[in-house]
Every structure is written in structure tokens, then in C-alpha cells.
Tab-separated table of C-alpha atoms in Angstrom:
chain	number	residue	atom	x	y	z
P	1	UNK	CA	0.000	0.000	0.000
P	2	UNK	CA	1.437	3.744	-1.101
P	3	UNK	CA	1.648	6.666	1.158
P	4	UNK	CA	-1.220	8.177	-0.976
P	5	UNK	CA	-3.598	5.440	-0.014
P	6	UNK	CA	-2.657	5.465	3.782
P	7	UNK	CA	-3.455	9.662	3.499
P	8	UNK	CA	-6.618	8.874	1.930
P	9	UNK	CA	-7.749	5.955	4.000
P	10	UNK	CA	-7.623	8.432	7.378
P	11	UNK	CA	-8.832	11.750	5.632
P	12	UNK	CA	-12.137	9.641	4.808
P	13	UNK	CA	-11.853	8.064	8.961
P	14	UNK	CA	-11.592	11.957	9.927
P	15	UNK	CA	-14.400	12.947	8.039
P	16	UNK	CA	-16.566	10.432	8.752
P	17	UNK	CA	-15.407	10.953	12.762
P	18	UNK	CA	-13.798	14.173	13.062
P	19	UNK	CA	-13.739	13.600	16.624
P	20	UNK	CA	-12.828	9.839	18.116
P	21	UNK	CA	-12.307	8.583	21.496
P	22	UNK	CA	-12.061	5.769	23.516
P	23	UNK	CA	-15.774	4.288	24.457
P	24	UNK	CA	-14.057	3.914	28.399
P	25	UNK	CA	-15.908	6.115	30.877
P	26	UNK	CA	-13.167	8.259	32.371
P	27	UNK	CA	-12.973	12.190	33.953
P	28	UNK	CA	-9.090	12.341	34.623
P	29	UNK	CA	-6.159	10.345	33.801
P	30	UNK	CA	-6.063	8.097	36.965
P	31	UNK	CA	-9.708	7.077	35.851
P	32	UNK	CA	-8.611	6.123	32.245
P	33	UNK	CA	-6.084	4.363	33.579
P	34	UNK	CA	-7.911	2.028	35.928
P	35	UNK	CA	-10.435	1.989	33.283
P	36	UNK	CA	-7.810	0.475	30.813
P	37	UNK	CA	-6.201	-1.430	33.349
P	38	UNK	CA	-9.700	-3.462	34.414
P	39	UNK	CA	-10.162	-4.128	30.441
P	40	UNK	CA	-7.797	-7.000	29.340
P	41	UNK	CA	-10.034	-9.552	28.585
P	42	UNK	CA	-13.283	-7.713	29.437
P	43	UNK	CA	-15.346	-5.328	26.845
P	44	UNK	CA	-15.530	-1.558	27.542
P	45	UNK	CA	-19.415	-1.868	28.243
P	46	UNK	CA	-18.348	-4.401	31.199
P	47	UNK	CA	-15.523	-1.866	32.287
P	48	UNK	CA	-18.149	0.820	32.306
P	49	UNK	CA	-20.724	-0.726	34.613
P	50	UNK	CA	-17.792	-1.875	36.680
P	51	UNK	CA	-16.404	1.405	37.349
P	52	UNK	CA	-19.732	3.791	37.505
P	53	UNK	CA	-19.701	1.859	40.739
P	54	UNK	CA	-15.678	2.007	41.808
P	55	UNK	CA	-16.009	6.027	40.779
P	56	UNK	CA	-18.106	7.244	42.773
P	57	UNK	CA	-16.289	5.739	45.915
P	58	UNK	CA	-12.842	5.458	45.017
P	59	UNK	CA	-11.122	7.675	42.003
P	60	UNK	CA	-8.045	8.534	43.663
P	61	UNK	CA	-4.950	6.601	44.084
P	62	UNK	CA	-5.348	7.011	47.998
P	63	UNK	CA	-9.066	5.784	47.937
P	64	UNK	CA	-8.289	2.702	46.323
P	65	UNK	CA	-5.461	2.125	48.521
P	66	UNK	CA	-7.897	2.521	51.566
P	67	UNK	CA	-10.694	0.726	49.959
P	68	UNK	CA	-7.922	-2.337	49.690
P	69	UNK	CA	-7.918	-5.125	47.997
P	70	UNK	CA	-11.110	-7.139	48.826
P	71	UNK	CA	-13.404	-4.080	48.446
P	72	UNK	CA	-12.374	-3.450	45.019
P	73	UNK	CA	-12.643	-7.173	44.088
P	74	UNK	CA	-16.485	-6.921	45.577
P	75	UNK	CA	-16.754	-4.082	43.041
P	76	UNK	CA	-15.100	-5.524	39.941
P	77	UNK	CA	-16.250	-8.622	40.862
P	78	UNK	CA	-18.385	-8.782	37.432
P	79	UNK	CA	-15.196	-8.432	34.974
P	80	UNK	CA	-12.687	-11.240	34.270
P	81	UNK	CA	-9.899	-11.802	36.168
P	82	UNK	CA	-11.131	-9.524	38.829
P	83	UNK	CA	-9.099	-10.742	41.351
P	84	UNK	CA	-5.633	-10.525	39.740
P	85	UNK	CA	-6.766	-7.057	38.913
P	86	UNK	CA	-7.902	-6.344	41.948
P	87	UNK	CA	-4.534	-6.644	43.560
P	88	UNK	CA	-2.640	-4.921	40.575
P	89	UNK	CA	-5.133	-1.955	41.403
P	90	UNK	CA	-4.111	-1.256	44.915
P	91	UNK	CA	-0.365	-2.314	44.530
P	92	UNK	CA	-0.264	0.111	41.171
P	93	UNK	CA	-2.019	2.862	43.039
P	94	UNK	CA	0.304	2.475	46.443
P	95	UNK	CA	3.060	3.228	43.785
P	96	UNK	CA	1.336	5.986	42.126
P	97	UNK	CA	1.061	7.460	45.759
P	98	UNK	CA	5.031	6.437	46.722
P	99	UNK	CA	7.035	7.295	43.709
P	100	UNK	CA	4.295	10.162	41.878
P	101	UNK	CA	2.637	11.923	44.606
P	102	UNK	CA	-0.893	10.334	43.377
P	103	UNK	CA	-0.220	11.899	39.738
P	104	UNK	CA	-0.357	9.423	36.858
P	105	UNK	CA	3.050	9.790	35.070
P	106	UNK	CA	3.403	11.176	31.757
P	107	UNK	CA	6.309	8.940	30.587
P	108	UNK	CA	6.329	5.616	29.146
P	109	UNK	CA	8.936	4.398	31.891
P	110	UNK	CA	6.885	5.774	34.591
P	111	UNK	CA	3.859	4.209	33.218
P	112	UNK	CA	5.372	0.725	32.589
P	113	UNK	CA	6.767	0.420	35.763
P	114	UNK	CA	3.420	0.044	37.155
P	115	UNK	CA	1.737	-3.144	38.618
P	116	UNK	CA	-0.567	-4.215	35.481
P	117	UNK	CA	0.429	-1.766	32.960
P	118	UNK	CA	1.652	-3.083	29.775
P	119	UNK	CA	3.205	-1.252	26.575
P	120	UNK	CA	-0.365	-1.424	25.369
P	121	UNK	CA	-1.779	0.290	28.043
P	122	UNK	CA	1.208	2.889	28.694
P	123	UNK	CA	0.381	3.857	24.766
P	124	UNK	CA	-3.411	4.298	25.505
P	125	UNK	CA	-2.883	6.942	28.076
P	126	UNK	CA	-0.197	8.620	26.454
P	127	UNK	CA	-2.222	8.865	23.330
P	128	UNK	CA	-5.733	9.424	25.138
P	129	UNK	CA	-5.256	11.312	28.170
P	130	UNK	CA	-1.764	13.778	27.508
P	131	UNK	CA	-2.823	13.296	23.547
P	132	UNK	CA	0.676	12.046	22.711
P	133	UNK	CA	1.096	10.726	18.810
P	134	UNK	CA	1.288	6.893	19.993
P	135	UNK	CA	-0.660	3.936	18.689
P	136	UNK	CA	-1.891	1.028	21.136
P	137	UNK	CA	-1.875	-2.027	18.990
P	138	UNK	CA	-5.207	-4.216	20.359
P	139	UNK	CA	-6.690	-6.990	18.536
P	140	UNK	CA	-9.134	-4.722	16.441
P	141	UNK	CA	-6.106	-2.680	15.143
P	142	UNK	CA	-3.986	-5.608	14.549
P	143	UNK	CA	-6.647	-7.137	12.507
P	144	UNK	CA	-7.133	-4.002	10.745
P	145	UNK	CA	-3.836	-3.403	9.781
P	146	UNK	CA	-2.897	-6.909	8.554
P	147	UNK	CA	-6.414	-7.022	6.892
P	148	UNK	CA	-6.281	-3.973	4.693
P	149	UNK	CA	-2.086	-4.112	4.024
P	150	UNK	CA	-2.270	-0.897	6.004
P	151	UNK	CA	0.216	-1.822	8.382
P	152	UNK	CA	1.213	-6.029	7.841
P	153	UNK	CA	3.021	-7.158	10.739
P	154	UNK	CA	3.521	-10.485	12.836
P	155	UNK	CA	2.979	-9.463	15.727
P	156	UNK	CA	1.577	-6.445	17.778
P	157	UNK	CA	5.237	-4.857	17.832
P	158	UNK	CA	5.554	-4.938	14.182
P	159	UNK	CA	2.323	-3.725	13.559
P	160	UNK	CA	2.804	-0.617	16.128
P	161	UNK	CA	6.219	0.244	14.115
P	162	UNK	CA	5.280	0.056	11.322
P	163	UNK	CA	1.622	2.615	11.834
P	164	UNK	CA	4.157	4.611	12.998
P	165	UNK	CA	5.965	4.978	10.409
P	166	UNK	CA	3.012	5.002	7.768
P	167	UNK	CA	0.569	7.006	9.874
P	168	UNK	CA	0.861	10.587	8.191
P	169	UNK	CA	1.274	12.740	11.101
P	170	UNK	CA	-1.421	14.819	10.745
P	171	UNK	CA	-3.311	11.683	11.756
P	172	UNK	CA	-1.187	10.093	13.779
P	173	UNK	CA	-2.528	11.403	17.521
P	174	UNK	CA	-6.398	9.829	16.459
P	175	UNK	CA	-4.987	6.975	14.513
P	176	UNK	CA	-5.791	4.630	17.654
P	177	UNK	CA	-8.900	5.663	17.917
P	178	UNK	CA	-10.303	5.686	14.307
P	179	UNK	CA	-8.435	1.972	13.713
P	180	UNK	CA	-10.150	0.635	17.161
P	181	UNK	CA	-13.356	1.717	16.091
P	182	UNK	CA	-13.158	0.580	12.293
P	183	UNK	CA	-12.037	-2.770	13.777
P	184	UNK	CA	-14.913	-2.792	15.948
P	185	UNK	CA	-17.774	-1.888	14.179
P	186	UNK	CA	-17.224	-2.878	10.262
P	187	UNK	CA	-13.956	-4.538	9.700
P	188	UNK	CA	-15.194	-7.290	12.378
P	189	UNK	CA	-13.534	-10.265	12.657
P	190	UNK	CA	-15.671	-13.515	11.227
P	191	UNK	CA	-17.755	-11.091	8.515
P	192	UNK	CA	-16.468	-7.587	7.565
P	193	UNK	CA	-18.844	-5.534	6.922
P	194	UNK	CA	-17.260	-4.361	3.344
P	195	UNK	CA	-20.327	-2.939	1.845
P	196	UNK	CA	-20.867	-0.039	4.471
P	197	UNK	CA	-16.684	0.337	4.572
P	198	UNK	CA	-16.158	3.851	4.041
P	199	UNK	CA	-12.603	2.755	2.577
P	200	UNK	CA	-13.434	-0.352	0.713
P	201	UNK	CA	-11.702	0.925	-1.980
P	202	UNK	CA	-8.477	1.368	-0.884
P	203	UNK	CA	-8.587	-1.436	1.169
P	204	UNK	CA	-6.150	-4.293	-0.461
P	205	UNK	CA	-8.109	-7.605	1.426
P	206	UNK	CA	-8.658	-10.138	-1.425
P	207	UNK	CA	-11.453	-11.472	0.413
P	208	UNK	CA	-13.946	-8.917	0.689
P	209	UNK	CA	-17.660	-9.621	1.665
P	210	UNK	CA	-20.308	-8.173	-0.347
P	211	UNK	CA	-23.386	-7.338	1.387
P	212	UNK	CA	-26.712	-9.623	0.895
């Protein structure tokens, strides 16, 4: 796929989003990042419901820490792998209070060095909360990417490289978000919806799927 295609392929995204953003429920960075850090393996409608009841009590590194571990699993108890995240939560907010003064950290390093937070989920609130060019590469935007010759890669690291590198950087801060979303809604994984795709055209799958 040319550079030309790539451009065109997130000027129609823009247009037909001009505004994208993560479908977590969140009202400061600490809440995005719980919110992100609840969602492995759980959908963002699950994360939701879990945390418009952890909010409301606890949305500060201190009142998680004093809530403690068995009264956020009680909470989260509806998501997957609530109690490994459970004790992620407190341990990752006793750091936040230790080494950041309760402030989320604004560095990749800072971010990764906490208890449950992955390169995936550094990139997220990077990208989504201090709007930092990065691209999170989920399962959606892998798929995506490999799908349409956007971005082929073997494996999530590739993929992330290589978007970018192609991403024109005019796009590159709402990349995540437009790619997530595509990948979520029409380029699905078992049918792709190819005859609503607002970049069928460019897109270089040989299998497309017309609609009925």
C-alpha cells in the first residue's frame, strides 16, 4: 500500500469521525487508567458498569489504597480476572502514591513500571489522556492493519512500528482511535462488513464480503 492510499484511508476516517475517542468512561487520567487497566479480557461496556460503581467511591490513588484489595474485588467482581486485577489496582495505586505523589506519570517508563500496565496500556494513556502521537496495537487494530495491508506485521510490535511509520502525522494522535473503532464496528472479525466500509476501496483484502 502507497503513502497516498494510507493519506486517503484516514482523511475519509476523519471525516466520517472528526472527533474519536475511547468508548471507556473516564474524567481524569487516573480514571482512564484504571479503566484500561480493568479491560484486558473484558469489553468496555463491562468496564463501564464496573467502574460507575468504583467512581463514585474510590477515584483517587489514595481511595483505592484505603478501599484495599477485597473491596475493590467486591466491586469488579463482574469483569474477568477480577481478582488478579484487583490486587494490581491497589499495589499500582500504592506506587502511584510512593514514587508520583498520586499523579499518573506522563512517561512511558513511569507508566510501565506500574503493577498491570503493559506497553499497550502505557500507549493508551499517552495517546488518550496527555494526547501524545502513539498507537496502542489491540486486537481490532492488529486485525485491521494486517487485513487492509495498512500496516502487515507479525505481531503487535511490528504492527505498532510500522503505523508509525506510515501514519501521516497529521493523523497520527487519532490513529488509535479511528483503527479501534473501524475494527470494531465494520472490519469485524468472522464477517467484515465491506459494503458499508467507508474505505473499501483502498482497502487491499482479497477477500472482501459483499453485502446480501
Amino acid at each position: 500500500m502507497n503513502n497516498e492510499k494510507r493519506r486517503e484511508i484516514f482523511r475519509r476516517l476523519q471525516e466520517a469521525n472528526p472527533e474519536p475517542t475511547t468508548e471507556l468512561a473516564w474524567s481524569s487520567p487516573f480514571e482512564l487508567l484504571v479503566a484500561v487497566a480493568l479491560s484486558a479480557q473484558s469489553t468496555d461496556v463491562g468496564v463501564n458498569k464496573a467502574t460507575a460503581r468504583l467512581f463514585p467511591i474510590a477515584n483517587t490513588p489514595q481511595a483505592v489504597v484505603d478501599l484495599g484489595v477485597e473491596g475493590v474485588k467486591e466491586i469488579i467482581k463482574t469483569l474477568g480476572l477480577y481478582n488478579n486485577k484487583a490486587k494490581n489496582l491497589v499495589a499500582m495505586c500504592e506506587l502511584l502514591i510512593r514514587d508520583h505523589g498520586g499523579e499518573v506519570p506522563r512517561t512511558r517508563a513511569g507508566l510501565e513500571a506500574l503493577p498491570g500496565v503493559g506497553r499497550k496500556t502505557a500507549n493508551v494513556i499517552l495517546n488518550t489522556a496527555f494526547g501524545e502521537p502513539t498507537i496502542a496495537v489491540d486486537t481490532h487494530i492488529f486485525r485491521v492493519s494486517n487485513r487492509t495491508h495498512l500496516a502487515p506485521g507479525k505481531n503487535v510490535d511490528q504492527v505498532e512500528q510500522k503505523l508509525l511509520k506510515v501514519v501521516p502525522r497529521d493523523y497520527k494522535r487519532d490513529a488509535h482511535h479511528w483503527l479501534i473503532l473501524h475494527g470494531r464496528y465494520t472490519c469485524v472479525a468472522r464477517k467484515p462488513r465491506c459494503g458499508s466500509c467507508v474505505i473499501e476501496d483502498l482497502c487491499e483484502y482479497k477477500d472482501k464480503v459483499e453485502l446480501a
